[in-house]
PDB file of C-alpha atoms in Angstrom:
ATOM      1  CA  UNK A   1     166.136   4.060 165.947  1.00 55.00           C
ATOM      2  CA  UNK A   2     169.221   6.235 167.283  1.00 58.00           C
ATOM      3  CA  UNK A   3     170.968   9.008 166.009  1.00 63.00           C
ATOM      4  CA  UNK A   4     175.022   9.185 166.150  1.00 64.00           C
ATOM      5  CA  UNK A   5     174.816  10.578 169.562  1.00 67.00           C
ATOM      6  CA  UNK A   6     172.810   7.699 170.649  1.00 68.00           C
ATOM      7  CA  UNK A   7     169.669   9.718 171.419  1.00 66.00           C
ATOM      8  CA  UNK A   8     166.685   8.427 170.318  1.00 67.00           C
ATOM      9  CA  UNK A   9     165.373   9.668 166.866  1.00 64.00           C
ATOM     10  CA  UNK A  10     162.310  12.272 166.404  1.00 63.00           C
ATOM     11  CA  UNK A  11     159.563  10.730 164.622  1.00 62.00           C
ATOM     12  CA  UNK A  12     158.456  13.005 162.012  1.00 57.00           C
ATOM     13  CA  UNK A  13     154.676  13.605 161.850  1.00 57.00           C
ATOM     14  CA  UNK A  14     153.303  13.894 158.116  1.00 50.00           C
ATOM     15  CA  UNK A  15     150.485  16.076 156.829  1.00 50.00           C
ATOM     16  CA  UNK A  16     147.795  13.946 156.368  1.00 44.00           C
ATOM     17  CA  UNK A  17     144.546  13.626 153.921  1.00 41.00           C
ATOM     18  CA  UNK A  18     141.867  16.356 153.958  1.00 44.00           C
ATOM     19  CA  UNK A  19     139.408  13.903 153.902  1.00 44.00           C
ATOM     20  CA  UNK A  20     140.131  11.766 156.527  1.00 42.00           C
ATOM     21  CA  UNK A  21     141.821  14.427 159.478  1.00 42.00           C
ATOM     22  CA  UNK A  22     140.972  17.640 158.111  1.00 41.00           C
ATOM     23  CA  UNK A  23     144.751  18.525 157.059  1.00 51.00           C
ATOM     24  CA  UNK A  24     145.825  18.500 153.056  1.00 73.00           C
ATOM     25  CA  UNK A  25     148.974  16.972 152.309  1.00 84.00           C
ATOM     26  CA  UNK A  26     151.590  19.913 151.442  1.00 91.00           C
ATOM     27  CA  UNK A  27     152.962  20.189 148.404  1.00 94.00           C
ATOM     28  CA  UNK A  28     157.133  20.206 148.436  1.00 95.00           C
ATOM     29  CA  UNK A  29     158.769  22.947 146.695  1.00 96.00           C
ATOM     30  CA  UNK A  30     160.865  19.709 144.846  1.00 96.00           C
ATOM     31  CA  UNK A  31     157.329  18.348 143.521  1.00 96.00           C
ATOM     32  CA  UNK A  32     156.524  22.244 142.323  1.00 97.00           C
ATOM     33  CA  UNK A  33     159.442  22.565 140.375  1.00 97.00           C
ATOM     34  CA  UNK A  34     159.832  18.837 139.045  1.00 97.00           C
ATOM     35  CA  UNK A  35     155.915  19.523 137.699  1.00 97.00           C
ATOM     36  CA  UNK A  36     156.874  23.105 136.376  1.00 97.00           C
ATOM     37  CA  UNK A  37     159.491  21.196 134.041  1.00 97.00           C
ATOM     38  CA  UNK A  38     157.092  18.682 133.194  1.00 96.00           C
ATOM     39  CA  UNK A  39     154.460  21.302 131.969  1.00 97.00           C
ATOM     40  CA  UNK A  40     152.043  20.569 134.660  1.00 97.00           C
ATOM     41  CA  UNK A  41     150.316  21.708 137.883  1.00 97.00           C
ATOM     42  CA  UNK A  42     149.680  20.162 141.224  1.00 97.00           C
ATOM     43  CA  UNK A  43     147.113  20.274 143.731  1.00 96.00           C
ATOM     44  CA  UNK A  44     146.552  18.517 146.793  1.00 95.00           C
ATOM     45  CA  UNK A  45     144.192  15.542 145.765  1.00 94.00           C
ATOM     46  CA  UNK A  46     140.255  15.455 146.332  1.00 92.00           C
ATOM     47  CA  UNK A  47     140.488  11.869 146.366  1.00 93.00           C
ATOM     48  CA  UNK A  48     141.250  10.260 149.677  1.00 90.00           C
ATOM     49  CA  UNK A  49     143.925   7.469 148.850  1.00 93.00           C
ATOM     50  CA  UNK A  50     146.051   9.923 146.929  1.00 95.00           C
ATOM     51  CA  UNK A  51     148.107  12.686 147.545  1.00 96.00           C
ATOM     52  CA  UNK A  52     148.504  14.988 144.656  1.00 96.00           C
ATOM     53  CA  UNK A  53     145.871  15.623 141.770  1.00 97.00           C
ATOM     54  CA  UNK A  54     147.964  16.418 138.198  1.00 97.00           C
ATOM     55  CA  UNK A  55     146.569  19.196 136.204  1.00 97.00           C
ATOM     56  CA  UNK A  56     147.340  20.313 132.184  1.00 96.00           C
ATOM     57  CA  UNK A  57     145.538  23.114 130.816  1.00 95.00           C
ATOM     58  CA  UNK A  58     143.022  23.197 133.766  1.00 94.00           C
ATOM     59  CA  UNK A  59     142.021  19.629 133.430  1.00 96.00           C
ATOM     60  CA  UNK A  60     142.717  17.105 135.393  1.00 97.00           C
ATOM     61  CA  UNK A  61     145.140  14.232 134.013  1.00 97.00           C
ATOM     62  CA  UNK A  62     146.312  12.338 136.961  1.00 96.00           C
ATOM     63  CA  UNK A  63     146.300  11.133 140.704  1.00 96.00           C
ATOM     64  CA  UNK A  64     149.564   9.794 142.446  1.00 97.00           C
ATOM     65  CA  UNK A  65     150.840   9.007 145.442  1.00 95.00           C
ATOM     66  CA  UNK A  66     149.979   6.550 148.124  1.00 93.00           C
ATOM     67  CA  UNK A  67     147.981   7.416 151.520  1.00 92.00           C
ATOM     68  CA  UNK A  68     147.480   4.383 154.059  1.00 91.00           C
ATOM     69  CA  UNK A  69     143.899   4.115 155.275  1.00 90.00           C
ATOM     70  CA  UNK A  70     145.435   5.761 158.872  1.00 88.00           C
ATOM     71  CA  UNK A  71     145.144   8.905 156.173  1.00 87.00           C
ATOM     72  CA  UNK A  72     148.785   8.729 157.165  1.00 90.00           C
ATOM     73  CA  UNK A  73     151.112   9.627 153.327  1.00 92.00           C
ATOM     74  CA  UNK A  74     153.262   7.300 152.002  1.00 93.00           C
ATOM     75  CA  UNK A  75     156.863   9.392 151.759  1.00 94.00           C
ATOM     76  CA  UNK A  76     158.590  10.563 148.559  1.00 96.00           C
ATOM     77  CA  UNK A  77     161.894  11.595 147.982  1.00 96.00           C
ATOM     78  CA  UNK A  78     161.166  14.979 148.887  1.00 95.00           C
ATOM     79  CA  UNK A  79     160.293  13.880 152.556  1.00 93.00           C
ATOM     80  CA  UNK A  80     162.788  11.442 152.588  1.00 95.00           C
ATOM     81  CA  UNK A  81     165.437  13.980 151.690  1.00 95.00           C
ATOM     82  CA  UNK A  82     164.105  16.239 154.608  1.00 93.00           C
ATOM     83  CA  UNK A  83     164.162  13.384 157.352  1.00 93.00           C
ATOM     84  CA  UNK A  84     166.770  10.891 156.688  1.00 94.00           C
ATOM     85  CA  UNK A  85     168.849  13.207 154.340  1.00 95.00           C
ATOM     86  CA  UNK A  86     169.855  12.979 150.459  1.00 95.00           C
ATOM     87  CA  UNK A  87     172.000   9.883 150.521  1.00 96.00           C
ATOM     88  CA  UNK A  88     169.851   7.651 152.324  1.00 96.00           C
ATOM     89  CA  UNK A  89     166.877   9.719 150.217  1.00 96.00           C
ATOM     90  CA  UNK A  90     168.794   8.186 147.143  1.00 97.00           C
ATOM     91  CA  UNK A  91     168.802   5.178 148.120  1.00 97.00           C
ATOM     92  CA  UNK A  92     165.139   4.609 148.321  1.00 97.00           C
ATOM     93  CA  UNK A  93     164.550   6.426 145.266  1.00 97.00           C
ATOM     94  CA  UNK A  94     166.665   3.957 143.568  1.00 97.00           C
ATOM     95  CA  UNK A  95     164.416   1.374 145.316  1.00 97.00           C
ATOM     96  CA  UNK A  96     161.069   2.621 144.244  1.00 96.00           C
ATOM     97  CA  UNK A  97     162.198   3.514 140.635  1.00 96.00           C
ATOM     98  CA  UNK A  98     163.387  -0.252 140.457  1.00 96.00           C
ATOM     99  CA  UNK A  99     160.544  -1.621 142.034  1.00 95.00           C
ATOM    100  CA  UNK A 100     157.731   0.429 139.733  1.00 96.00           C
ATOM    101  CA  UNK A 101     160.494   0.078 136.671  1.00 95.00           C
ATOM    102  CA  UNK A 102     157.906  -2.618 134.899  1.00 95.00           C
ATOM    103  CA  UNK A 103     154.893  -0.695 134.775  1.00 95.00           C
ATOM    104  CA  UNK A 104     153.426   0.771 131.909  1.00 95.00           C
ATOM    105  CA  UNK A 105     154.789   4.628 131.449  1.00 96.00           C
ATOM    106  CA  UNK A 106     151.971   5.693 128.543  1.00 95.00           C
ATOM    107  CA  UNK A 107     148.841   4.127 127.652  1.00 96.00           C
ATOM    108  CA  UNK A 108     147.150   5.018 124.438  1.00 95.00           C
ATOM    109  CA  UNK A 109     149.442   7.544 123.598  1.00 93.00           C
ATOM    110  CA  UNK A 110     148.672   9.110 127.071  1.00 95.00           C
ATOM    111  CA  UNK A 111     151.416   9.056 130.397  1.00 97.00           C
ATOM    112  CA  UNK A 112     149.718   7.111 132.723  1.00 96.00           C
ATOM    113  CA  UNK A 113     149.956   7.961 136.234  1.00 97.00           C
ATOM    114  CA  UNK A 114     152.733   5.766 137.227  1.00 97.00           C
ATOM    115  CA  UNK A 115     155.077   8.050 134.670  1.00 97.00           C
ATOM    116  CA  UNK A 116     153.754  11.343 136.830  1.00 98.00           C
ATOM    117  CA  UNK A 117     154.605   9.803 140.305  1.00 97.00           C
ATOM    118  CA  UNK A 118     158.211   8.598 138.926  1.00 97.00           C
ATOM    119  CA  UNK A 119     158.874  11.769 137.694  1.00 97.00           C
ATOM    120  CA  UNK A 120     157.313  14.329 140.330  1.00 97.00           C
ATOM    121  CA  UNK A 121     157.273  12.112 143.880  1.00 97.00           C
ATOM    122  CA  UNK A 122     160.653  10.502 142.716  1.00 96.00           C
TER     123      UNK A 122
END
């Protein structure tokens, strides 16, 4: 990949998993804010194939987002917006949101996790 000037693009190297390379994934000011207005907290995630751990009233209530068994994250619109920029960031928010449109957003009466990664990775 090239930028307009027809250097070569910077690869952009992610946090990665606690568990797997000693780093925790950090936490974008976006996600903060999104999980503020959702009446929520978030934590970097104990588990090792997820990114964030959800938290309401001190207990926890969900895990979400993806981390490749490199212990590599999957990106979010937050990162997106930071390396390719908003529009393109858009773009494959519009994507995911389609692609996860058919699963189930409560369960029981409860949001399931797929609702908290729609509404705090995208």
């Amino acid at each position: 990949m090239f930028n307009l000037k027809g250097k070569p693009k910077k690869r952009i190297k992610f946090p990665v998993n606690k568990h797997i390379f000693g780093g925790a994934y950090k936490i974008k000011k976006l996600q903060e804010q999104k999980a503020k207005k959702l009446g929520v907290s978030i934590k970097p995630s104990t588990l090792k194939n997820k990114k964030l751990d959800v938290f309401k009233d001190g207990k926890k209530i969900a895990s979400i987002g993806g981390v490749r068994k490199s212990g590599e994250p999957y990106n979010d619109y937050a990162t997106y917006i930071k390396s390719v920029g908003k529009k393109e960031a858009d773009k494959k928010r519009k994507n995911y949101l389609s692609r996860h449109s058919k699963e189930p957003k409560t369960k029981n009466g409860k949001k399931t996790n797929s609702y908290y990664a729609d509404k705090i990775l995208w």
